[in-house]
Amino acid sequence: ISKELRRDAVERYGFGPGRLDDALGKTVEAKMEMHLFEKDDDDAMASLANWLAEREVVSNDLLPKILRQNHYRLFSIVLARLTDLELPHIDAAVNAKDVRIIVALFHAIGVDKANFVSLFLMSRAARNDEQVVNPKELSKALETFDRLKEADSQAMLLSWQQNPADLVERAQMQAPA
């Protein structure tokens, strides 16, 4: 529900702001569970993403909740919306051997370091090939996250929005040693 409607409900019915958000969170989780058998269907997941957007819950805070329920297609669709990139470009970023791409995307949408580690580890399970995270891969991702400045990640995202072929080309390259 909209923020104005939430405020009106608090004023009219007298329950605290957290209570409504908790109820909405439970509803979102229940809705995702209802679509568990459709989790590989892009159309069904796009419809679910629309439902989430209508309730104004699409944010980087939603991504871990999606991944905890193994909704990898929904994760990619929501990440595409958050980054304003097309789904095939997000798929390329998720499957890229070079972790710097997905790190830059997470950084650009405002994922903080505390949430980055779990989000990175869970998102690697969405890859088409090996889903186990090599400790060196995690170390490289953390090093990249620490060194990446917000302005640089924003510039990279803007560049990829304007020229998504560059993102795909980088994603298809071998990861640097």
mmCIF file of C-alpha atoms in Angstrom:
data_model
loop_
_atom_site.group_PDB
_atom_site.id
_atom_site.type_symbol
_atom_site.label_atom_id
_atom_site.label_comp_id
_atom_site.label_asym_id
_atom_site.label_seq_id
_atom_site.Cartn_x
_atom_site.Cartn_y
_atom_site.Cartn_z
ATOM 1 C CA ILE A 1 0.000 0.000 0.000
ATOM 2 C CA SER A 2 1.116 3.567 -0.545
ATOM 3 C CA LYS A 3 2.957 5.499 2.133
ATOM 4 C CA GLU A 4 0.014 7.886 2.505
ATOM 5 C CA LEU A 5 -2.365 4.997 3.082
ATOM 6 C CA ARG A 6 0.014 3.538 5.657
ATOM 7 C CA ARG A 7 0.102 6.867 7.485
ATOM 8 C CA ASP A 8 -3.700 7.099 7.383
ATOM 9 C CA ALA A 9 -4.015 3.555 8.757
ATOM 10 C CA VAL A 10 -1.700 4.379 11.630
ATOM 11 C CA GLU A 11 -3.666 7.519 12.440
ATOM 12 C CA ARG A 12 -7.072 5.879 12.042
ATOM 13 C CA TYR A 13 -6.488 2.470 13.617
ATOM 14 C CA GLY A 14 -3.735 3.323 16.080
ATOM 15 C CA PHE A 15 -1.170 0.617 15.502
ATOM 16 C CA GLY A 16 2.496 1.467 15.196
ATOM 17 C CA PRO A 17 4.308 1.912 11.905
ATOM 18 C CA GLY A 18 6.319 -1.293 12.324
ATOM 19 C CA ARG A 19 3.231 -3.448 12.671
ATOM 20 C CA LEU A 20 1.930 -2.586 9.215
ATOM 21 C CA ASP A 21 5.359 -3.132 7.675
ATOM 22 C CA ASP A 22 5.629 -6.518 9.421
ATOM 23 C CA ALA A 23 2.230 -7.528 8.044
ATOM 24 C CA LEU A 24 3.262 -6.399 4.567
ATOM 25 C CA GLY A 25 6.523 -8.357 4.886
ATOM 26 C CA LYS A 26 4.628 -11.512 5.810
ATOM 27 C CA THR A 27 2.247 -10.963 2.913
ATOM 28 C CA VAL A 28 5.176 -10.567 0.495
ATOM 29 C CA GLU A 29 6.783 -13.779 1.762
ATOM 30 C CA ALA A 30 3.471 -15.639 1.487
ATOM 31 C CA LYS A 31 2.974 -14.348 -2.055
ATOM 32 C CA MET A 32 6.455 -15.552 -3.058
ATOM 33 C CA GLU A 33 5.736 -18.962 -1.492
ATOM 34 C CA MET A 34 2.518 -19.169 -3.526
ATOM 35 C CA HIS A 35 4.612 -18.813 -6.691
ATOM 36 C CA LEU A 36 7.323 -21.273 -5.671
ATOM 37 C CA PHE A 37 6.467 -23.729 -8.455
ATOM 38 C CA GLU A 38 6.579 -20.913 -11.020
ATOM 39 C CA LYS A 39 9.938 -19.559 -9.899
ATOM 40 C CA ASP A 40 11.595 -20.392 -13.252
ATOM 41 C CA ASP A 41 8.801 -18.827 -15.322
ATOM 42 C CA ASP A 42 9.852 -15.337 -16.437
ATOM 43 C CA ASP A 43 6.275 -14.214 -17.110
ATOM 44 C CA ALA A 44 5.026 -15.350 -13.701
ATOM 45 C CA MET A 45 8.010 -13.727 -11.977
ATOM 46 C CA ALA A 46 7.523 -10.482 -13.931
ATOM 47 C CA SER A 47 3.904 -10.492 -12.780
ATOM 48 C CA LEU A 48 5.048 -11.051 -9.195
ATOM 49 C CA ALA A 49 7.599 -8.227 -9.569
ATOM 50 C CA ASN A 50 4.766 -5.965 -10.753
ATOM 51 C CA TRP A 51 2.737 -6.953 -7.691
ATOM 52 C CA LEU A 52 5.706 -6.086 -5.463
ATOM 53 C CA ALA A 53 6.237 -2.766 -7.253
ATOM 54 C CA GLU A 54 2.569 -1.844 -6.794
ATOM 55 C CA ARG A 55 3.070 -2.267 -3.060
ATOM 56 C CA GLU A 56 6.250 -0.162 -3.160
ATOM 57 C CA VAL A 57 8.454 -2.883 -1.690
ATOM 58 C CA VAL A 58 10.926 -3.200 -4.565
ATOM 59 C CA SER A 59 14.257 -2.168 -3.095
ATOM 60 C CA ASN A 60 17.707 -3.558 -2.484
ATOM 61 C CA ASP A 61 16.412 -4.666 0.950
ATOM 62 C CA LEU A 62 14.024 -7.054 -0.808
ATOM 63 C CA LEU A 63 16.796 -8.871 -2.702
ATOM 64 C CA PRO A 64 17.993 -11.080 0.196
ATOM 65 C CA LYS A 65 14.407 -12.087 1.010
ATOM 66 C CA ILE A 66 13.920 -13.141 -2.597
ATOM 67 C CA LEU A 67 17.143 -15.136 -2.658
ATOM 68 C CA ARG A 68 16.410 -16.855 0.672
ATOM 69 C CA GLN A 69 13.364 -18.389 -1.020
ATOM 70 C CA ASN A 70 15.470 -19.435 -4.043
ATOM 71 C CA HIS A 71 13.563 -17.169 -6.425
ATOM 72 C CA TYR A 72 16.530 -16.568 -8.728
ATOM 73 C CA ARG A 73 14.500 -15.354 -11.726
ATOM 74 C CA LEU A 74 12.552 -12.930 -9.527
ATOM 75 C CA PHE A 75 15.883 -11.750 -8.105
ATOM 76 C CA SER A 76 17.177 -11.031 -11.623
ATOM 77 C CA ILE A 77 13.963 -9.283 -12.641
ATOM 78 C CA VAL A 78 13.952 -7.084 -9.536
ATOM 79 C CA LEU A 79 17.672 -6.329 -9.945
ATOM 80 C CA ALA A 80 16.985 -5.372 -13.576
ATOM 81 C CA ARG A 81 14.344 -2.927 -12.400
ATOM 82 C CA LEU A 82 16.551 -1.483 -9.664
ATOM 83 C CA THR A 83 19.429 -0.937 -12.097
ATOM 84 C CA ASP A 84 17.296 0.036 -15.097
ATOM 85 C CA LEU A 85 18.952 -2.677 -17.183
ATOM 86 C CA GLU A 86 17.316 -5.344 -19.335
ATOM 87 C CA LEU A 87 16.946 -8.878 -17.972
ATOM 88 C CA PRO A 88 19.461 -10.447 -20.435
ATOM 89 C CA HIS A 89 22.076 -7.946 -19.256
ATOM 90 C CA ILE A 90 21.441 -8.824 -15.618
ATOM 91 C CA ASP A 91 21.693 -12.512 -16.531
ATOM 92 C CA ALA A 92 25.095 -11.796 -18.096
ATOM 93 C CA ALA A 93 26.213 -9.934 -14.958
ATOM 94 C CA VAL A 94 25.032 -12.716 -12.632
ATOM 95 C CA ASN A 95 26.810 -15.380 -14.709
ATOM 96 C CA ALA A 96 29.998 -13.354 -15.232
ATOM 97 C CA LYS A 97 33.267 -14.896 -14.091
ATOM 98 C CA ASP A 98 34.498 -11.406 -13.185
ATOM 99 C CA VAL A 99 32.937 -10.566 -9.811
ATOM 100 C CA ARG A 100 33.583 -6.853 -10.314
ATOM 101 C CA ILE A 101 30.451 -6.522 -12.464
ATOM 102 C CA ILE A 102 27.963 -7.783 -9.887
ATOM 103 C CA VAL A 103 29.846 -5.940 -7.140
ATOM 104 C CA ALA A 104 29.501 -2.685 -9.087
ATOM 105 C CA LEU A 105 25.773 -3.273 -9.606
ATOM 106 C CA PHE A 106 25.158 -3.957 -5.912
ATOM 107 C CA HIS A 107 27.281 -0.971 -4.939
ATOM 108 C CA ALA A 108 25.472 1.305 -7.418
ATOM 109 C CA ILE A 109 22.034 0.522 -5.974
ATOM 110 C CA GLY A 110 23.193 1.265 -2.434
ATOM 111 C CA VAL A 111 23.814 -2.155 -0.913
ATOM 112 C CA ASP A 112 25.957 -1.611 2.186
ATOM 113 C CA LYS A 113 28.878 -3.842 3.109
ATOM 114 C CA ALA A 114 26.997 -5.609 5.908
ATOM 115 C CA ASN A 115 24.350 -6.821 3.453
ATOM 116 C CA PHE A 116 26.728 -7.212 0.544
ATOM 117 C CA VAL A 117 28.400 -10.417 1.730
ATOM 118 C CA SER A 118 25.204 -12.420 2.194
ATOM 119 C CA LEU A 119 23.666 -10.963 -0.966
ATOM 120 C CA PHE A 120 26.792 -11.793 -2.968
ATOM 121 C CA LEU A 121 26.975 -15.358 -1.655
ATOM 122 C CA MET A 122 23.277 -16.049 -2.220
ATOM 123 C CA SER A 123 23.279 -14.442 -5.680
ATOM 124 C CA ARG A 124 26.091 -16.713 -6.842
ATOM 125 C CA ALA A 125 23.657 -19.633 -6.553
ATOM 126 C CA ALA A 126 21.722 -18.054 -9.420
ATOM 127 C CA ARG A 127 24.584 -18.762 -11.828
ATOM 128 C CA ASN A 128 24.093 -21.269 -14.621
ATOM 129 C CA ASP A 129 27.322 -23.135 -13.939
ATOM 130 C CA GLU A 130 29.141 -23.722 -10.656
ATOM 131 C CA GLN A 131 27.126 -22.303 -7.771
ATOM 132 C CA VAL A 132 29.682 -22.830 -5.037
ATOM 133 C CA VAL A 133 31.619 -19.700 -4.171
ATOM 134 C CA ASN A 134 35.354 -20.116 -4.182
ATOM 135 C CA PRO A 135 36.930 -18.368 -1.160
ATOM 136 C CA LYS A 136 39.225 -16.467 -3.554
ATOM 137 C CA GLU A 137 36.138 -15.217 -5.403
ATOM 138 C CA LEU A 138 34.646 -13.904 -2.166
ATOM 139 C CA SER A 139 37.945 -12.259 -1.210
ATOM 140 C CA LYS A 140 38.131 -10.573 -4.623
ATOM 141 C CA ALA A 141 34.525 -9.389 -4.291
ATOM 142 C CA LEU A 142 35.146 -7.914 -0.830
ATOM 143 C CA GLU A 143 38.355 -6.236 -1.977
ATOM 144 C CA THR A 144 36.520 -4.752 -4.960
ATOM 145 C CA PHE A 145 33.613 -3.602 -2.806
ATOM 146 C CA ASP A 146 35.979 -1.884 -0.356
ATOM 147 C CA ARG A 147 37.943 -0.098 -3.072
ATOM 148 C CA LEU A 148 34.978 0.906 -5.228
ATOM 149 C CA LYS A 149 33.778 4.450 -4.696
ATOM 150 C CA GLU A 150 30.073 5.227 -4.939
ATOM 151 C CA ALA A 151 30.639 7.714 -7.761
ATOM 152 C CA ASP A 152 32.573 5.098 -9.744
ATOM 153 C CA SER A 153 29.897 2.432 -9.354
ATOM 154 C CA GLN A 154 27.235 4.957 -10.386
ATOM 155 C CA ALA A 155 29.320 5.903 -13.439
ATOM 156 C CA MET A 156 29.734 2.243 -14.381
ATOM 157 C CA LEU A 157 26.000 1.636 -14.099
ATOM 158 C CA LEU A 158 25.223 4.708 -16.187
ATOM 159 C CA SER A 159 27.705 3.530 -18.793
ATOM 160 C CA TRP A 160 26.091 0.086 -18.907
ATOM 161 C CA GLN A 161 22.625 1.624 -19.139
ATOM 162 C CA GLN A 162 23.774 3.620 -22.159
ATOM 163 C CA ASN A 163 25.802 0.805 -23.697
ATOM 164 C CA PRO A 164 24.614 -2.573 -22.368
ATOM 165 C CA ALA A 165 26.698 -4.405 -24.973
ATOM 166 C CA ASP A 166 29.777 -3.325 -23.005
ATOM 167 C CA LEU A 167 28.408 -5.042 -19.893
ATOM 168 C CA VAL A 168 27.741 -8.237 -21.857
ATOM 169 C CA GLU A 169 31.201 -8.109 -23.433
ATOM 170 C CA ARG A 170 32.862 -7.654 -20.031
ATOM 171 C CA ALA A 171 30.741 -10.433 -18.557
ATOM 172 C CA GLN A 172 31.889 -12.869 -21.226
ATOM 173 C CA MET A 173 35.569 -12.158 -20.589
ATOM 174 C CA GLN A 174 37.592 -14.359 -18.268
ATOM 175 C CA ALA A 175 37.983 -13.109 -14.733
ATOM 176 C CA PRO A 176 41.301 -11.439 -14.020
ATOM 177 C CA ALA A 177 43.688 -13.388 -11.847
#
